[in-house]
Amino acid sequence: MAAPVRGMSLLRQACLGLVRPTGAQVCTQVPYRCYSTPGVGQVQVDMNSETGVATVRLNRPPVNSLNLDVLTELGIALEKLDADRTCRAMVLASAVPGIFSAGLDILEMYQSTPERCVAFWRALQDAWLGLYGSRLVTMAAIEGHSPAGGCLLAMSCDYRVMADGKFQIGLNETRLGIVAPFWFEDVMLNTIGHRETEKALQLGAMYSAQQALSIGLVDKVVPLAEVMPTVQGELKNWLQIPDAARVITKTSMRKQVLDRLRSQKEKDAQFFADFIGRDSVQRSLGAYIASLQKRKS
Ligand code: CO8
């Protein structure tokens, strides 16, 4: 077993087989392979080797907020699926009813240390590079709220199906007194165009499913119970296309945006840690956390 790699979390190294495993494993169960991490299990992956479709479910109640561990697990799961030649498609979904993902875990950004902020941000960068750059057909089954980082994950898939009703989706960062990074902005630009992105980002707009459909933020809106069947139906269209031609096309469409982050990952992580550490930003985040708690009382 090799010596631990500096700058990479132990969980990630264990899952990649670089250090002695602390629990992460791949269990095989035909036709499903389940890449699970016993004792953690915040990202559940079921791989159906008959269809070549994997379902990845975020499982961090109550709201699937994305902390360092979840992002690390997600990045590793995506890496493994990408390396699995029997896998052709991936559905990103949630195991928590009513929530796709509440976005980044605000507690990772509030009263944290610069070192933790940098590690957290690197994990987000890696998970996003894995998702946006995935060779697989990727579909988001949005069966609940999807603010901020949740919206980023959904937008980074090739296709989005959202449940109709009370759920909302959008990049609401400005409402927290923070700014969506350039790569969040790039992904939104590529999804809904310049004018809608300008409005959406400045206002920190949260959209209902119908509003999201009208600006192209999601591709289809159906009743909650029909989200998964609709995704499965749409997958059939995508899987009819020969993989090689589709992947080359996808890569060519996304390369510029991916390269923009790849070329300045460390600078971006440092910028995040410096920005989030500012007193004014910490005050905004503190007030936002208090407002979330107040809603309940
Ligand atoms: N992080 C951490 N905790 C959260 C988060 C979150 N993102 N969202 C909710 N929680 C907590 C709540 O505070 C609450 O905690 P507690 O039970 O201790 O009071 C618990 O989760 C349950 O929340 P709710 O009761 O509000 O659950 P609901 O089902 O009623 O509502 C919602 C779910 C709609 C998701 C609601 O919780 C919500 O709006 N949450 C806030 C979502 C949000 O604003 N996320 C933004 C995160 S920032 C981000 O993703 C990108 C940051 C980019 C940074 C760039 C800087 C340079």
Short mmCIF file of C-alpha atoms and ligand atoms in Angstrom, two decimals:
data_model
loop_
_atom_site.label_atom_id
_atom_site.label_comp_id
_atom_site.label_asym_id
_atom_site.label_seq_id
_atom_site.Cartn_x
_atom_site.Cartn_y
_atom_site.Cartn_z
CA MET A 1 0.00 0.00 0.00
CA ALA A 2 1.45 3.41 -1.00
CA ALA A 3 2.09 6.23 1.45
CA PRO A 4 -0.76 8.73 1.87
CA VAL A 5 -0.89 11.47 -0.75
CA ARG A 6 -0.64 15.01 0.59
CA GLY A 7 -3.47 17.36 -0.30
CA MET A 8 -6.01 14.55 -0.83
CA SER A 9 -8.45 13.56 1.91
CA LEU A 10 -7.98 10.14 3.52
CA LEU A 11 -11.54 9.16 2.56
CA ARG A 12 -10.79 9.87 -1.10
CA GLN A 13 -7.45 8.03 -0.95
CA ALA A 14 -9.05 5.02 0.74
CA CYS A 15 -11.78 4.87 -1.87
CA LEU A 16 -9.24 5.07 -4.68
CA GLY A 17 -7.26 2.26 -3.06
CA LEU A 18 -4.23 4.44 -2.30
CA VAL A 19 -4.32 3.80 1.44
CA ARG A 20 -5.73 0.99 3.55
CA PRO A 21 -9.54 1.17 3.32
CA THR A 22 -11.37 2.47 6.35
CA GLY A 23 -14.67 1.01 5.17
CA ALA A 24 -15.21 2.03 1.55
CA GLN A 25 -15.92 -0.90 -0.72
CA VAL A 26 -17.62 -2.00 -3.89
CA CYS A 27 -20.08 -4.85 -3.42
CA THR A 28 -21.25 -6.90 -6.38
CA GLN A 29 -24.77 -8.12 -6.65
CA VAL A 30 -25.97 -9.12 -10.11
CA PRO A 31 -27.41 -7.24 -11.95
CA TYR A 32 -26.81 -4.38 -9.52
CA ARG A 33 -23.43 -3.29 -8.33
CA CYS A 34 -23.65 -1.03 -5.34
CA TYR A 35 -20.67 1.26 -4.74
CA SER A 36 -21.26 1.96 -1.11
CA THR A 37 -19.34 3.24 1.84
CA PRO A 38 -20.52 1.35 4.91
CA GLY A 39 -20.97 3.58 7.89
CA VAL A 40 -21.15 6.66 5.67
CA GLY A 41 -23.53 5.95 2.78
CA GLN A 42 -24.33 9.57 2.03
CA VAL A 43 -24.04 8.92 -1.69
CA GLN A 44 -25.80 5.71 -2.75
CA VAL A 45 -24.88 4.25 -6.13
CA ASP A 46 -26.83 1.44 -7.75
CA MET A 47 -25.38 0.24 -11.01
CA ASN A 48 -27.69 -1.84 -13.18
CA SER A 49 -25.31 -3.73 -15.42
CA GLU A 50 -28.13 -5.02 -17.63
CA THR A 51 -29.19 -1.53 -18.71
CA GLY A 52 -25.85 0.20 -18.14
CA VAL A 53 -27.64 2.86 -16.09
CA ALA A 54 -26.45 3.88 -12.63
CA THR A 55 -28.62 5.72 -10.13
CA VAL A 56 -26.76 8.00 -7.75
CA ARG A 57 -28.81 9.20 -4.78
CA LEU A 58 -27.74 11.89 -2.34
CA ASN A 59 -28.58 10.69 1.13
CA ARG A 60 -27.81 13.26 3.76
CA PRO A 61 -30.99 14.14 5.65
CA PRO A 62 -32.56 16.47 6.37
CA VAL A 63 -31.75 18.48 3.22
CA ASN A 64 -28.81 16.84 1.38
CA SER A 65 -26.56 19.80 2.10
CA LEU A 66 -23.20 19.19 0.50
CA ASN A 67 -20.38 19.04 3.03
CA LEU A 68 -16.77 17.93 2.50
CA ASP A 69 -17.55 14.21 2.99
CA VAL A 70 -20.57 14.16 0.66
CA LEU A 71 -18.69 16.02 -2.06
CA THR A 72 -15.71 13.71 -1.70
CA GLU A 73 -17.95 10.65 -1.91
CA LEU A 74 -19.79 12.06 -4.89
CA GLY A 75 -16.54 12.83 -6.71
CA ILE A 76 -15.29 9.29 -6.09
CA ALA A 77 -18.58 7.71 -7.17
CA LEU A 78 -18.51 9.67 -10.43
CA GLU A 79 -14.88 8.70 -11.02
CA LYS A 80 -15.70 5.01 -10.52
CA LEU A 81 -18.72 5.12 -12.81
CA ASP A 82 -16.72 6.89 -15.49
CA ALA A 83 -14.11 4.12 -15.28
CA ASP A 84 -16.74 1.36 -15.45
CA ARG A 85 -16.99 0.50 -19.14
CA THR A 86 -20.36 -1.23 -18.64
CA CYS A 87 -21.87 2.05 -17.45
CA ARG A 88 -23.41 4.31 -20.12
CA ALA A 89 -25.67 6.62 -18.14
CA MET A 90 -26.22 8.05 -14.70
CA VAL A 91 -29.33 9.40 -13.01
CA LEU A 92 -28.67 11.89 -10.22
CA ALA A 93 -31.43 11.85 -7.63
CA SER A 94 -32.14 12.10 -3.92
CA ALA A 95 -32.93 9.56 -1.23
CA VAL A 96 -34.49 12.33 0.90
CA PRO A 97 -38.16 13.07 0.12
CA GLY A 98 -38.92 16.65 -0.90
CA ILE A 99 -35.30 17.65 -1.42
CA PHE A 100 -32.94 17.29 -4.35
CA SER A 101 -30.16 19.18 -2.55
CA ALA A 102 -30.10 22.33 -0.42
CA GLY A 103 -26.74 23.17 -1.99
CA LEU A 104 -23.50 23.64 -0.17
CA ASP A 105 -23.52 23.04 3.54
CA ILE A 106 -23.58 26.57 4.88
CA LEU A 107 -21.92 25.37 8.08
CA GLU A 108 -18.80 24.51 6.02
CA MET A 109 -18.58 28.20 5.15
CA TYR A 110 -19.49 29.68 8.51
CA GLN A 111 -16.79 30.13 11.17
CA SER A 112 -14.58 27.59 9.40
CA THR A 113 -10.78 27.65 9.02
CA PRO A 114 -9.03 28.69 5.78
CA GLU A 115 -7.55 25.17 5.48
CA ARG A 116 -10.95 23.50 5.78
CA CYS A 117 -12.44 26.01 3.30
CA VAL A 118 -9.77 25.16 0.73
CA ALA A 119 -10.26 21.39 1.20
CA PHE A 120 -14.03 21.81 0.96
CA TRP A 121 -13.77 23.87 -2.19
CA ARG A 122 -11.37 21.41 -3.85
CA ALA A 123 -13.85 18.61 -3.18
CA LEU A 124 -16.61 20.68 -4.81
CA GLN A 125 -14.40 21.45 -7.81
CA ASP A 126 -13.53 17.77 -8.26
CA ALA A 127 -17.12 16.57 -7.95
CA TRP A 128 -18.28 19.19 -10.44
CA LEU A 129 -15.46 18.48 -12.93
CA GLY A 130 -16.43 14.80 -12.70
CA LEU A 131 -20.10 15.53 -13.32
CA TYR A 132 -19.91 18.23 -15.98
CA GLY A 133 -17.08 16.40 -17.74
CA SER A 134 -18.62 12.93 -17.44
CA ARG A 135 -18.61 10.78 -20.56
CA LEU A 136 -21.93 9.28 -19.39
CA VAL A 137 -25.40 10.44 -20.30
CA THR A 138 -26.35 12.29 -17.11
CA MET A 139 -29.90 13.08 -16.05
CA ALA A 140 -31.17 14.92 -12.99
CA ALA A 141 -34.36 13.63 -11.38
CA ILE A 142 -35.35 16.70 -9.37
CA GLU A 143 -37.94 15.45 -6.90
CA GLY A 144 -37.62 18.34 -4.46
CA HIS A 145 -36.07 21.74 -3.72
CA SER A 146 -32.85 22.49 -5.53
CA PRO A 147 -31.27 25.79 -4.49
CA ALA A 148 -27.70 26.97 -5.20
CA GLY A 149 -25.27 24.03 -5.30
CA GLY A 150 -28.27 21.74 -5.86
CA CYS A 151 -29.15 23.76 -8.94
CA LEU A 152 -25.50 23.58 -10.07
CA LEU A 153 -25.56 19.77 -9.88
CA ALA A 154 -28.84 19.61 -11.80
CA MET A 155 -27.66 22.07 -14.47
CA SER A 156 -24.46 20.06 -14.92
CA CYS A 157 -26.42 17.04 -16.11
CA ASP A 158 -27.41 16.59 -19.77
CA TYR A 159 -31.14 16.63 -19.03
CA ARG A 160 -33.40 17.68 -16.16
CA VAL A 161 -36.84 16.44 -15.16
CA MET A 162 -38.47 18.30 -12.25
CA ALA A 163 -41.49 17.56 -10.11
CA ASP A 164 -44.35 20.03 -10.42
CA GLY A 165 -45.70 21.68 -7.27
CA LYS A 166 -44.15 23.63 -4.44
CA PHE A 167 -40.48 22.91 -5.17
CA GLN A 168 -38.04 25.61 -6.22
CA ILE A 169 -34.76 25.70 -8.12
CA GLY A 170 -32.21 28.44 -8.77
CA LEU A 171 -28.86 29.98 -7.89
CA ASN A 172 -29.80 32.11 -4.86
CA GLU A 173 -26.26 33.00 -3.73
CA THR A 174 -26.71 36.79 -3.70
CA ARG A 175 -29.50 36.36 -1.15
CA LEU A 176 -26.91 34.92 1.23
CA GLY A 177 -24.55 37.84 0.56
CA ILE A 178 -22.20 35.62 -1.46
CA VAL A 179 -21.41 35.44 -5.15
CA ALA A 180 -21.84 32.46 -7.47
CA PRO A 181 -18.34 31.56 -8.74
CA PHE A 182 -17.49 32.05 -12.42
CA TRP A 183 -18.01 28.36 -13.20
CA PHE A 184 -21.50 28.30 -11.68
CA GLU A 185 -22.19 31.30 -13.89
CA ASP A 186 -20.69 29.59 -16.96
CA VAL A 187 -22.92 26.55 -16.49
CA MET A 188 -26.01 28.69 -16.10
CA LEU A 189 -25.08 30.75 -19.18
CA ASN A 190 -24.77 27.55 -21.18
CA THR A 191 -28.16 26.41 -19.87
CA ILE A 192 -30.45 29.46 -20.07
CA GLY A 193 -28.48 32.10 -21.99
CA HIS A 194 -27.07 35.49 -21.08
CA ARG A 195 -30.14 37.63 -20.39
CA GLU A 196 -31.87 35.11 -18.13
CA THR A 197 -28.60 34.39 -16.30
CA GLU A 198 -28.03 38.11 -15.63
CA LYS A 199 -31.43 38.38 -14.01
CA ALA A 200 -31.27 35.03 -12.24
CA LEU A 201 -27.86 35.64 -10.66
CA GLN A 202 -28.30 39.25 -9.62
CA LEU A 203 -31.68 38.57 -8.05
CA GLY A 204 -30.67 35.20 -6.60
CA ALA A 205 -33.92 34.06 -8.20
CA MET A 206 -35.65 30.88 -7.12
CA TYR A 207 -38.05 29.46 -9.70
CA SER A 208 -41.04 27.15 -9.49
CA ALA A 209 -40.80 24.13 -11.78
CA GLN A 210 -43.10 25.79 -14.35
CA GLN A 211 -41.06 29.00 -14.32
CA ALA A 212 -37.85 26.97 -14.63
CA LEU A 213 -39.35 25.18 -17.62
CA SER A 214 -40.29 28.46 -19.28
CA ILE A 215 -36.68 29.74 -19.20
CA GLY A 216 -35.12 26.37 -20.08
CA LEU A 217 -33.61 25.74 -16.64
CA VAL A 218 -35.30 22.33 -16.66
CA ASP A 219 -36.36 20.28 -19.68
CA LYS A 220 -39.55 18.65 -18.47
CA VAL A 221 -42.01 19.11 -15.57
CA VAL A 222 -44.21 16.22 -14.48
CA PRO A 223 -46.07 15.15 -11.32
CA LEU A 224 -43.74 13.89 -8.60
CA ALA A 225 -44.56 10.20 -9.11
CA GLU A 226 -43.71 10.47 -12.81
CA VAL A 227 -40.26 12.00 -12.48
CA MET A 228 -38.33 8.71 -12.46
CA PRO A 229 -40.40 7.00 -15.19
CA THR A 230 -39.99 10.13 -17.35
CA VAL A 231 -36.23 10.10 -16.83
CA GLN A 232 -36.09 6.40 -17.74
CA GLY A 233 -38.14 7.07 -20.87
CA GLU A 234 -35.93 9.97 -21.94
CA LEU A 235 -32.82 7.88 -21.32
CA LYS A 236 -33.94 5.48 -24.02
CA ASN A 237 -33.66 8.29 -26.61
CA TRP A 238 -30.19 9.25 -25.46
CA LEU A 239 -28.93 5.67 -25.31
CA GLN A 240 -29.92 5.07 -28.93
CA ILE A 241 -27.09 7.39 -29.98
CA PRO A 242 -23.68 5.73 -30.41
CA ASP A 243 -21.61 6.62 -27.33
CA ALA A 244 -18.46 7.70 -29.17
CA ALA A 245 -20.20 10.31 -31.33
CA ARG A 246 -22.25 11.63 -28.42
CA VAL A 247 -19.25 11.84 -26.07
CA ILE A 248 -17.10 13.70 -28.62
CA THR A 249 -19.94 16.16 -29.14
CA LYS A 250 -20.51 16.64 -25.41
CA THR A 251 -16.80 17.12 -24.76
CA SER A 252 -16.49 19.69 -27.52
CA MET A 253 -19.49 21.63 -26.15
CA ARG A 254 -18.23 21.64 -22.55
CA LYS A 255 -14.44 21.70 -22.86
CA GLN A 256 -14.02 25.46 -22.74
CA VAL A 257 -15.94 25.81 -19.49
CA LEU A 258 -14.18 22.82 -17.90
CA ASP A 259 -10.74 24.08 -18.95
CA ARG A 260 -11.46 27.51 -17.52
CA LEU A 261 -11.74 26.01 -14.04
CA ARG A 262 -9.03 23.35 -14.55
CA SER A 263 -6.49 26.07 -15.40
CA GLN A 264 -7.06 27.97 -12.14
CA LYS A 265 -8.26 25.48 -9.53
CA GLU A 266 -5.87 26.54 -6.78
CA LYS A 267 -6.44 30.24 -7.38
CA ASP A 268 -10.19 29.66 -7.30
CA ALA A 269 -9.96 27.68 -4.03
CA GLN A 270 -7.83 30.36 -2.43
CA PHE A 271 -10.20 33.07 -3.63
CA PHE A 272 -13.11 31.19 -2.06
CA ALA A 273 -11.32 30.82 1.29
CA ASP A 274 -10.34 34.52 1.34
CA PHE A 275 -13.80 35.71 0.28
CA ILE A 276 -15.71 33.53 2.69
CA GLY A 277 -13.43 34.56 5.56
CA ARG A 278 -14.34 38.25 5.23
CA ASP A 279 -16.15 39.70 8.24
CA SER A 280 -18.96 41.10 6.10
CA VAL A 281 -19.54 37.71 4.41
CA GLN A 282 -19.48 35.90 7.75
CA ARG A 283 -22.07 38.35 9.10
CA SER A 284 -24.32 37.73 6.07
CA LEU A 285 -24.02 33.98 6.45
CA GLY A 286 -24.73 34.20 10.20
CA ALA A 287 -27.86 36.23 9.50
CA TYR A 288 -28.96 33.79 6.79
CA ILE A 289 -28.53 30.78 9.10
CA ALA A 290 -30.57 32.60 11.76
CA SER A 291 -33.30 33.35 9.21
CA LEU A 292 -33.48 29.66 8.24
CA GLN A 293 -33.95 28.72 11.89
CA LYS A 294 -36.48 31.55 12.47
CA ARG A 295 -38.71 30.29 9.62
CA LYS A 296 -39.45 27.27 11.78
CA SER A 297 -40.34 29.11 15.00
N1 CO8 B 1 -26.60 24.03 4.69
C1 CO8 B 1 -26.68 23.65 5.97
N2 CO8 B 1 -27.83 23.48 6.64
C2 CO8 B 1 -28.97 23.69 5.95
C3 CO8 B 1 -28.97 24.09 4.60
C4 CO8 B 1 -27.71 24.25 3.95
N3 CO8 B 1 -27.60 24.61 2.67
N4 CO8 B 1 -30.26 24.22 4.20
C5 CO8 B 1 -31.03 23.92 5.26
N5 CO8 B 1 -30.26 23.60 6.32
C6 CO8 B 1 -30.70 23.17 7.65
C7 CO8 B 1 -31.69 24.15 8.28
O1 CO8 B 1 -31.03 25.22 8.92
C8 CO8 B 1 -32.40 23.24 9.25
O2 CO8 B 1 -31.55 23.02 10.35
P1 CO8 B 1 -32.17 22.81 11.84
O3 CO8 B 1 -33.09 21.63 11.74
O4 CO8 B 1 -30.98 22.61 12.69
O5 CO8 B 1 -32.91 24.10 12.15
C9 CO8 B 1 -32.49 21.91 8.48
O6 CO8 B 1 -31.44 21.97 7.50
C10 CO8 B 1 -33.80 21.69 7.78
O7 CO8 B 1 -34.08 22.83 6.99
P2 CO8 B 1 -35.56 23.39 6.77
O8 CO8 B 1 -36.34 23.23 8.02
O9 CO8 B 1 -35.44 24.78 6.22
O10 CO8 B 1 -36.11 22.36 5.68
P3 CO8 B 1 -37.30 22.60 4.67
O11 CO8 B 1 -37.60 21.25 4.12
O12 CO8 B 1 -38.42 23.38 5.29
O13 CO8 B 1 -36.69 23.52 3.50
C11 CO8 B 1 -34.99 24.15 1.91
C12 CO8 B 1 -35.69 23.00 2.66
C13 CO8 B 1 -35.97 24.81 0.97
C14 CO8 B 1 -33.83 23.54 1.14
C15 CO8 B 1 -34.52 25.20 2.94
O14 CO8 B 1 -33.85 24.54 4.00
C16 CO8 B 1 -33.56 26.21 2.37
O15 CO8 B 1 -33.98 27.11 1.66
N6 CO8 B 1 -32.27 26.08 2.70
C17 CO8 B 1 -31.26 27.01 2.28
C18 CO8 B 1 -30.69 26.62 0.97
C19 CO8 B 1 -29.64 27.58 0.52
O16 CO8 B 1 -29.81 28.79 0.56
N7 CO8 B 1 -28.52 27.06 0.08
C20 CO8 B 1 -27.41 27.87 -0.38
C21 CO8 B 1 -26.12 27.20 -0.08
S1 CO8 B 1 -24.79 28.13 -0.82
C22 CO8 B 1 -24.36 27.26 -2.23
O17 CO8 B 1 -24.79 26.17 -2.47
C23 CO8 B 1 -23.37 27.87 -3.20
C24 CO8 B 1 -22.37 28.69 -2.54
C25 CO8 B 1 -21.33 29.25 -3.46
C26 CO8 B 1 -20.29 30.02 -2.65
C27 CO8 B 1 -19.51 30.97 -3.43
C28 CO8 B 1 -18.66 31.90 -2.53
C29 CO8 B 1 -17.54 32.60 -3.26
#
